[in-house]
Amino acid sequence: AQSVAQPEDQVNVAEGNPLTVKCTYSVSGNPYLFWYVQYPNRGLQFLLKYITGDNLVKGSYGFEAEFNKSQTSFHLKKPSALVSDSALYFCAATDSWGKLQFGAGTQVVVTP
Amino acid sequence: DTAVSQTPKYLVTQMGNDKSIKCEQNLGHDTMYWYKQDSKKFLKIMFSYNNKELIINETVPNRFSPKSPDKAHLNLHINSLELGDSAVYFCASSQGPTGELFFGEGSRLTVL
């Protein structure tokens, strides 16, 4: 069975500084990896995904994520955080059967 | 036009009642889902339908019954509501079981 770990409940960063949100996964076979963002009282929004190919994936709103097979990680990054990036971020993983497993979520707080 | 719409947005009801939540997507996707998000923001898949066929049925009490009349609709009926059913229920859709998910805005169910 697949599992996803987001080791940080919350990440605090000053506006303009780089932002990293960590994710590790356990999937049998080739993983399909995703990042989603949730703003208060809203549904989740897709940011980016990795299926195959380049290890560095670029997504919406200037976010990117790096797939590292040996470390089974898929950390989300943004070079320069904005206050509007403050939200709840979810990493998710599945195998080819499509039963998507979400991490527990990481609250990102960007201070001006 | 809203891509994934679910109604109602809020439901407040007494224990023991029966309630339904409706979901419609206009994205032409073939796979639809119900997720439950609890008060700690954990997301758990409940059901998934692909082309109206049930493909994922997690360990959910049989008081919960999904119905997919066609590819664009997936409704959730809950019988004999209990306090522990209080949560936000999200509908989502994707193209294929490994495509990125598009979420509705959620239906907040409160059982008194």
PDB file of C-alpha atoms in Angstrom:
ATOM      1  CA  ALA A   1       0.000   0.000   0.000  1.00  0.00           C
ATOM      2  CA  GLN A   2       1.218   3.467  -0.757  1.00  0.00           C
ATOM      3  CA  SER A   3       1.886   6.117   1.840  1.00  0.00           C
ATOM      4  CA  VAL A   4       2.928   9.741   1.847  1.00  0.00           C
ATOM      5  CA  ALA A   5       4.731  11.595   4.620  1.00  0.00           C
ATOM      6  CA  GLN A   6       4.910  15.343   5.064  1.00  0.00           C
ATOM      7  CA  PRO A   7       7.183  15.706   8.093  1.00  0.00           C
ATOM      8  CA  GLU A   8       6.382  19.350   8.862  1.00  0.00           C
ATOM      9  CA  ASP A   9       2.993  20.449  10.161  1.00  0.00           C
ATOM     10  CA  GLN A  10       3.911  24.059   9.429  1.00  0.00           C
ATOM     11  CA  VAL A  11       6.571  25.946   7.518  1.00  0.00           C
ATOM     12  CA  ASN A  12       7.218  29.604   8.263  1.00  0.00           C
ATOM     13  CA  VAL A  13       9.062  31.766   5.765  1.00  0.00           C
ATOM     14  CA  ALA A  14       9.551  35.475   5.204  1.00  0.00           C
ATOM     15  CA  GLU A  15       8.254  36.961   1.977  1.00  0.00           C
ATOM     16  CA  GLY A  16      10.933  36.915  -0.712  1.00  0.00           C
ATOM     17  CA  ASN A  17      12.767  33.958   0.816  1.00  0.00           C
ATOM     18  CA  PRO A  18      12.860  30.494  -0.747  1.00  0.00           C
ATOM     19  CA  LEU A  19      10.126  28.090   0.281  1.00  0.00           C
ATOM     20  CA  THR A  20      10.496  24.321   0.558  1.00  0.00           C
ATOM     21  CA  VAL A  21       7.784  21.889   1.598  1.00  0.00           C
ATOM     22  CA  LYS A  22       8.993  18.329   2.126  1.00  0.00           C
ATOM     23  CA  CYS A  23       7.367  15.102   0.985  1.00  0.00           C
ATOM     24  CA  THR A  24       8.472  11.495   0.942  1.00  0.00           C
ATOM     25  CA  TYR A  25       6.479   8.624  -0.492  1.00  0.00           C
ATOM     26  CA  SER A  26       6.231   4.881  -0.593  1.00  0.00           C
ATOM     27  CA  VAL A  27       4.689   3.419  -3.744  1.00  0.00           C
ATOM     28  CA  SER A  28       5.145  -0.014  -5.244  1.00  0.00           C
ATOM     29  CA  GLY A  29       6.159   0.347  -8.853  1.00  0.00           C
ATOM     30  CA  ASN A  30       6.491   3.645 -10.652  1.00  0.00           C
ATOM     31  CA  PRO A  31       4.960   6.509  -8.713  1.00  0.00           C
ATOM     32  CA  TYR A  32       2.607   9.214  -9.905  1.00  0.00           C
ATOM     33  CA  LEU A  33       3.269  12.208  -7.653  1.00  0.00           C
ATOM     34  CA  PHE A  34       1.234  15.366  -7.163  1.00  0.00           C
ATOM     35  CA  TRP A  35       1.124  18.592  -5.203  1.00  0.00           C
ATOM     36  CA  TYR A  36      -2.115  20.364  -4.359  1.00  0.00           C
ATOM     37  CA  VAL A  37      -2.831  23.594  -2.491  1.00  0.00           C
ATOM     38  CA  GLN A  38      -5.884  24.376  -0.363  1.00  0.00           C
ATOM     39  CA  TYR A  39      -6.909  27.894   0.606  1.00  0.00           C
ATOM     40  CA  PRO A  40      -9.304  28.348   3.556  1.00  0.00           C
ATOM     41  CA  ASN A  41     -12.821  27.068   2.903  1.00  0.00           C
ATOM     42  CA  ARG A  42     -11.928  26.043  -0.645  1.00  0.00           C
ATOM     43  CA  GLY A  43     -11.353  22.827  -2.522  1.00  0.00           C
ATOM     44  CA  LEU A  44      -7.871  21.617  -3.372  1.00  0.00           C
ATOM     45  CA  GLN A  45      -6.185  23.015  -6.461  1.00  0.00           C
ATOM     46  CA  PHE A  46      -3.677  21.109  -8.561  1.00  0.00           C
ATOM     47  CA  LEU A  47      -0.166  22.605  -8.651  1.00  0.00           C
ATOM     48  CA  LEU A  48       1.995  20.070 -10.482  1.00  0.00           C
ATOM     49  CA  LYS A  49       2.656  16.402 -11.090  1.00  0.00           C
ATOM     50  CA  TYR A  50       5.430  13.969 -11.879  1.00  0.00           C
ATOM     51  CA  ILE A  51       4.785  10.876 -13.964  1.00  0.00           C
ATOM     52  CA  THR A  52       7.964  10.298 -15.884  1.00  0.00           C
ATOM     53  CA  GLY A  53      10.773  12.229 -17.537  1.00  0.00           C
ATOM     54  CA  ASP A  54      12.602  15.234 -16.119  1.00  0.00           C
ATOM     55  CA  ASN A  55      13.141  15.072 -12.379  1.00  0.00           C
ATOM     56  CA  LEU A  56      12.431  18.784 -12.031  1.00  0.00           C
ATOM     57  CA  VAL A  57       8.777  19.556 -12.634  1.00  0.00           C
ATOM     58  CA  LYS A  58       7.465  23.086 -13.058  1.00  0.00           C
ATOM     59  CA  GLY A  59       3.935  23.954 -12.087  1.00  0.00           C
ATOM     60  CA  SER A  60       1.498  26.772 -11.410  1.00  0.00           C
ATOM     61  CA  TYR A  61       2.262  30.050  -9.597  1.00  0.00           C
ATOM     62  CA  GLY A  62       6.044  29.628  -9.868  1.00  0.00           C
ATOM     63  CA  PHE A  63       6.179  26.362  -7.936  1.00  0.00           C
ATOM     64  CA  GLU A  64       8.399  23.464  -8.876  1.00  0.00           C
ATOM     65  CA  ALA A  65       9.169  20.074  -7.390  1.00  0.00           C
ATOM     66  CA  GLU A  66      12.102  17.723  -7.614  1.00  0.00           C
ATOM     67  CA  PHE A  67      11.623  13.991  -7.921  1.00  0.00           C
ATOM     68  CA  ASN A  68      14.399  12.042  -6.205  1.00  0.00           C
ATOM     69  CA  LYS A  69      14.032   8.324  -6.719  1.00  0.00           C
ATOM     70  CA  SER A  70      16.833   7.234  -4.407  1.00  0.00           C
ATOM     71  CA  GLN A  71      15.458   9.297  -1.521  1.00  0.00           C
ATOM     72  CA  THR A  72      11.820   8.647  -2.518  1.00  0.00           C
ATOM     73  CA  SER A  73      11.179  12.349  -2.124  1.00  0.00           C
ATOM     74  CA  PHE A  74       9.202  14.935  -4.037  1.00  0.00           C
ATOM     75  CA  HIS A  75       9.829  18.268  -2.312  1.00  0.00           C
ATOM     76  CA  LEU A  76       7.933  21.361  -3.398  1.00  0.00           C
ATOM     77  CA  LYS A  77       9.907  24.559  -3.903  1.00  0.00           C
ATOM     78  CA  LYS A  78       9.443  28.175  -4.767  1.00  0.00           C
ATOM     79  CA  PRO A  79      12.441  30.493  -5.138  1.00  0.00           C
ATOM     80  CA  SER A  80      10.738  33.567  -3.697  1.00  0.00           C
ATOM     81  CA  ALA A  81       7.645  33.174  -1.496  1.00  0.00           C
ATOM     82  CA  LEU A  82       4.699  35.575  -1.533  1.00  0.00           C
ATOM     83  CA  VAL A  83       2.279  36.326   1.310  1.00  0.00           C
ATOM     84  CA  SER A  84      -0.449  34.990  -0.976  1.00  0.00           C
ATOM     85  CA  ASP A  85       1.299  31.575  -0.957  1.00  0.00           C
ATOM     86  CA  SER A  86       0.109  31.100   2.629  1.00  0.00           C
ATOM     87  CA  ALA A  87      -2.106  28.010   2.442  1.00  0.00           C
ATOM     88  CA  LEU A  88      -2.259  24.289   3.184  1.00  0.00           C
ATOM     89  CA  TYR A  89      -0.173  22.137   0.845  1.00  0.00           C
ATOM     90  CA  PHE A  90      -0.777  18.467   0.181  1.00  0.00           C
ATOM     91  CA  CYS A  91       1.544  15.959  -1.424  1.00  0.00           C
ATOM     92  CA  ALA A  92      -0.113  12.892  -2.977  1.00  0.00           C
ATOM     93  CA  ALA A  93       1.060   9.668  -4.567  1.00  0.00           C
ATOM     94  CA  THR A  94      -0.396   6.735  -6.407  1.00  0.00           C
ATOM     95  CA  ASP A  95       0.630   3.777  -8.495  1.00  0.00           C
ATOM     96  CA  SER A  96      -0.908   2.967 -11.862  1.00  0.00           C
ATOM     97  CA  TRP A  97      -4.110   1.747 -10.191  1.00  0.00           C
ATOM     98  CA  GLY A  98      -4.972   5.281  -9.228  1.00  0.00           C
ATOM     99  CA  LYS A  99      -5.759   5.001  -5.515  1.00  0.00           C
ATOM    100  CA  LEU A 100      -4.346   8.379  -4.572  1.00  0.00           C
ATOM    101  CA  GLN A 101      -2.908   8.682  -1.066  1.00  0.00           C
ATOM    102  CA  PHE A 102      -2.578  12.171   0.416  1.00  0.00           C
ATOM    103  CA  GLY A 103      -0.077  13.334   2.990  1.00  0.00           C
ATOM    104  CA  ALA A 104      -1.291  15.020   6.170  1.00  0.00           C
ATOM    105  CA  GLY A 105      -0.705  18.474   4.745  1.00  0.00           C
ATOM    106  CA  THR A 106       1.763  21.253   5.584  1.00  0.00           C
ATOM    107  CA  GLN A 107       0.542  24.704   6.536  1.00  0.00           C
ATOM    108  CA  VAL A 108       2.711  27.375   4.905  1.00  0.00           C
ATOM    109  CA  VAL A 109       2.808  30.781   6.563  1.00  0.00           C
ATOM    110  CA  VAL A 110       4.536  33.564   4.653  1.00  0.00           C
ATOM    111  CA  THR A 111       5.114  36.735   6.694  1.00  0.00           C
ATOM    112  CA  PRO A 112       5.553  40.168   5.117  1.00  0.00           C
TER     113      PRO A 112
ATOM    114  CA  ASP B   1     -18.702  27.921 -15.503  1.00  0.00           C
ATOM    115  CA  THR B   2     -17.744  25.916 -12.420  1.00  0.00           C
ATOM    116  CA  ALA B   3     -15.836  22.778 -13.411  1.00  0.00           C
ATOM    117  CA  VAL B   4     -16.857  20.595 -10.437  1.00  0.00           C
ATOM    118  CA  SER B   5     -19.891  21.759  -8.543  1.00  0.00           C
ATOM    119  CA  GLN B   6     -21.378  20.187  -5.474  1.00  0.00           C
ATOM    120  CA  THR B   7     -24.510  21.027  -3.536  1.00  0.00           C
ATOM    121  CA  PRO B   8     -25.338  21.892  -0.891  1.00  0.00           C
ATOM    122  CA  LYS B   9     -22.332  23.813   0.404  1.00  0.00           C
ATOM    123  CA  TYR B  10     -23.541  23.544   3.999  1.00  0.00           C
ATOM    124  CA  LEU B  11     -25.661  20.898   5.698  1.00  0.00           C
ATOM    125  CA  VAL B  12     -26.718  21.020   9.332  1.00  0.00           C
ATOM    126  CA  THR B  13     -28.837  18.110  10.486  1.00  0.00           C
ATOM    127  CA  GLN B  14     -29.776  15.957  13.429  1.00  0.00           C
ATOM    128  CA  MET B  15     -28.384  12.523  14.239  1.00  0.00           C
ATOM    129  CA  GLY B  16     -30.337   9.743  12.618  1.00  0.00           C
ATOM    130  CA  ASN B  17     -31.407  11.771   9.587  1.00  0.00           C
ATOM    131  CA  ASP B  18     -30.649  10.883   5.966  1.00  0.00           C
ATOM    132  CA  LYS B  19     -28.980  13.392   3.643  1.00  0.00           C
ATOM    133  CA  SER B  20     -27.612  13.588   0.099  1.00  0.00           C
ATOM    134  CA  ILE B  21     -24.871  15.592  -1.536  1.00  0.00           C
ATOM    135  CA  LYS B  22     -24.851  16.046  -5.285  1.00  0.00           C
ATOM    136  CA  CYS B  23     -21.867  16.511  -7.573  1.00  0.00           C
ATOM    137  CA  GLU B  24     -21.589  17.388 -11.228  1.00  0.00           C
ATOM    138  CA  GLN B  25     -18.567  17.958 -13.439  1.00  0.00           C
ATOM    139  CA  ASN B  26     -18.534  19.589 -16.864  1.00  0.00           C
ATOM    140  CA  LEU B  27     -14.937  18.710 -17.742  1.00  0.00           C
ATOM    141  CA  GLY B  28     -15.750  15.563 -19.685  1.00  0.00           C
ATOM    142  CA  HIS B  29     -13.758  13.460 -17.217  1.00  0.00           C
ATOM    143  CA  ASP B  30     -14.420   9.751 -16.880  1.00  0.00           C
ATOM    144  CA  THR B  31     -13.478   9.307 -13.211  1.00  0.00           C
ATOM    145  CA  MET B  32     -15.142  10.848 -10.170  1.00  0.00           C
ATOM    146  CA  TYR B  33     -14.419  10.624  -6.456  1.00  0.00           C
ATOM    147  CA  TRP B  34     -15.692  11.381  -2.993  1.00  0.00           C
ATOM    148  CA  TYR B  35     -13.178  12.425  -0.342  1.00  0.00           C
ATOM    149  CA  LYS B  36     -13.752  13.150   3.332  1.00  0.00           C
ATOM    150  CA  GLN B  37     -11.709  15.838   5.096  1.00  0.00           C
ATOM    151  CA  ASP B  38     -11.865  15.731   8.864  1.00  0.00           C
ATOM    152  CA  SER B  39     -11.337  18.509  11.375  1.00  0.00           C
ATOM    153  CA  LYS B  40      -7.554  17.932  11.306  1.00  0.00           C
ATOM    154  CA  LYS B  41      -7.610  18.385   7.522  1.00  0.00           C
ATOM    155  CA  PHE B  42      -6.771  14.737   6.798  1.00  0.00           C
ATOM    156  CA  LEU B  43      -8.071  13.716   3.391  1.00  0.00           C
ATOM    157  CA  LYS B  44      -9.382  10.214   2.908  1.00  0.00           C
ATOM    158  CA  ILE B  45     -10.776   8.713  -0.245  1.00  0.00           C
ATOM    159  CA  MET B  46     -14.184   7.140   0.124  1.00  0.00           C
ATOM    160  CA  PHE B  47     -15.265   6.103  -3.346  1.00  0.00           C
ATOM    161  CA  SER B  48     -14.192   6.340  -6.954  1.00  0.00           C
ATOM    162  CA  TYR B  49     -16.173   5.707 -10.131  1.00  0.00           C
ATOM    163  CA  ASN B  50     -14.765   5.253 -13.615  1.00  0.00           C
ATOM    164  CA  ASN B  51     -17.318   5.453 -16.427  1.00  0.00           C
ATOM    165  CA  LYS B  52     -20.116   4.900 -13.891  1.00  0.00           C
ATOM    166  CA  GLU B  53     -18.444   1.777 -12.511  1.00  0.00           C
ATOM    167  CA  LEU B  54     -17.309   1.648  -8.884  1.00  0.00           C
ATOM    168  CA  ILE B  55     -13.536   1.092  -8.807  1.00  0.00           C
ATOM    169  CA  ILE B  56     -12.569   2.184  -5.305  1.00  0.00           C
ATOM    170  CA  ASN B  57     -14.665   1.494  -2.246  1.00  0.00           C
ATOM    171  CA  GLU B  58     -12.727   2.186   0.921  1.00  0.00           C
ATOM    172  CA  THR B  59     -13.679   0.920   4.349  1.00  0.00           C
ATOM    173  CA  VAL B  60     -16.668   3.167   4.666  1.00  0.00           C
ATOM    174  CA  PRO B  61     -19.805   2.274   6.655  1.00  0.00           C
ATOM    175  CA  ASN B  62     -22.538   0.990   4.374  1.00  0.00           C
ATOM    176  CA  ARG B  63     -24.660   3.921   5.553  1.00  0.00           C
ATOM    177  CA  PHE B  64     -22.768   5.768   2.794  1.00  0.00           C
ATOM    178  CA  SER B  65     -23.992   4.943  -0.687  1.00  0.00           C
ATOM    179  CA  PRO B  66     -22.644   6.586  -3.827  1.00  0.00           C
ATOM    180  CA  LYS B  67     -24.634   6.689  -7.034  1.00  0.00           C
ATOM    181  CA  SER B  68     -23.388   7.621 -10.478  1.00  0.00           C
ATOM    182  CA  PRO B  69     -26.288   8.048 -12.908  1.00  0.00           C
ATOM    183  CA  ASP B  70     -23.886   9.076 -15.674  1.00  0.00           C
ATOM    184  CA  LYS B  71     -20.225  10.005 -16.146  1.00  0.00           C
ATOM    185  CA  ALA B  72     -20.827  13.623 -15.205  1.00  0.00           C
ATOM    186  CA  HIS B  73     -22.597  13.006 -11.892  1.00  0.00           C
ATOM    187  CA  LEU B  74     -21.685  11.312  -8.644  1.00  0.00           C
ATOM    188  CA  ASN B  75     -24.003  11.695  -5.692  1.00  0.00           C
ATOM    189  CA  LEU B  76     -23.479  10.634  -2.093  1.00  0.00           C
ATOM    190  CA  HIS B  77     -26.323   9.508   0.120  1.00  0.00           C
ATOM    191  CA  ILE B  78     -25.818   9.060   3.844  1.00  0.00           C
ATOM    192  CA  ASN B  79     -28.309   7.194   6.020  1.00  0.00           C
ATOM    193  CA  SER B  80     -28.724   7.397   9.792  1.00  0.00           C
ATOM    194  CA  LEU B  81     -26.241  10.196  10.275  1.00  0.00           C
ATOM    195  CA  GLU B  82     -23.896  10.032  13.257  1.00  0.00           C
ATOM    196  CA  LEU B  83     -21.895  12.715  15.048  1.00  0.00           C
ATOM    197  CA  GLY B  84     -18.663  11.303  13.570  1.00  0.00           C
ATOM    198  CA  ASP B  85     -19.921  11.955  10.059  1.00  0.00           C
ATOM    199  CA  SER B  86     -19.382  15.676  10.601  1.00  0.00           C
ATOM    200  CA  ALA B  87     -16.706  16.688   8.084  1.00  0.00           C
ATOM    201  CA  VAL B  88     -16.186  18.409   4.773  1.00  0.00           C
ATOM    202  CA  TYR B  89     -16.962  16.148   1.831  1.00  0.00           C
ATOM    203  CA  PHE B  90     -15.209  16.875  -1.445  1.00  0.00           C
ATOM    204  CA  CYS B  91     -16.174  15.670  -4.859  1.00  0.00           C
ATOM    205  CA  ALA B  92     -13.431  15.497  -7.478  1.00  0.00           C
ATOM    206  CA  SER B  93     -12.960  14.332 -11.046  1.00  0.00           C
ATOM    207  CA  SER B  94     -10.041  13.335 -13.265  1.00  0.00           C
ATOM    208  CA  GLN B  95      -9.352  12.002 -16.703  1.00  0.00           C
ATOM    209  CA  GLY B  96      -8.447   8.433 -15.924  1.00  0.00           C
ATOM    210  CA  PRO B  97      -7.587   7.186 -12.445  1.00  0.00           C
ATOM    211  CA  THR B  98      -4.067   8.682 -12.531  1.00  0.00           C
ATOM    212  CA  GLY B  99      -4.910  12.114 -13.905  1.00  0.00           C
ATOM    213  CA  GLU B 100      -4.788  15.239 -11.764  1.00  0.00           C
ATOM    214  CA  LEU B 101      -7.873  15.829  -9.667  1.00  0.00           C
ATOM    215  CA  PHE B 102     -10.208  18.759 -10.002  1.00  0.00           C
ATOM    216  CA  PHE B 103     -12.033  19.379  -6.736  1.00  0.00           C
ATOM    217  CA  GLY B 104     -15.365  20.925  -5.918  1.00  0.00           C
ATOM    218  CA  GLU B 105     -15.614  23.562  -3.211  1.00  0.00           C
ATOM    219  CA  GLY B 106     -16.717  21.080  -0.578  1.00  0.00           C
ATOM    220  CA  SER B 107     -19.889  20.369   1.377  1.00  0.00           C
ATOM    221  CA  ARG B 108     -19.586  20.994   5.102  1.00  0.00           C
ATOM    222  CA  LEU B 109     -21.769  18.519   6.987  1.00  0.00           C
ATOM    223  CA  THR B 110     -22.521  19.178  10.645  1.00  0.00           C
ATOM    224  CA  VAL B 111     -24.417  16.520  12.584  1.00  0.00           C
ATOM    225  CA  LEU B 112     -25.940  17.688  15.867  1.00  0.00           C
TER     226      LEU B 112
END
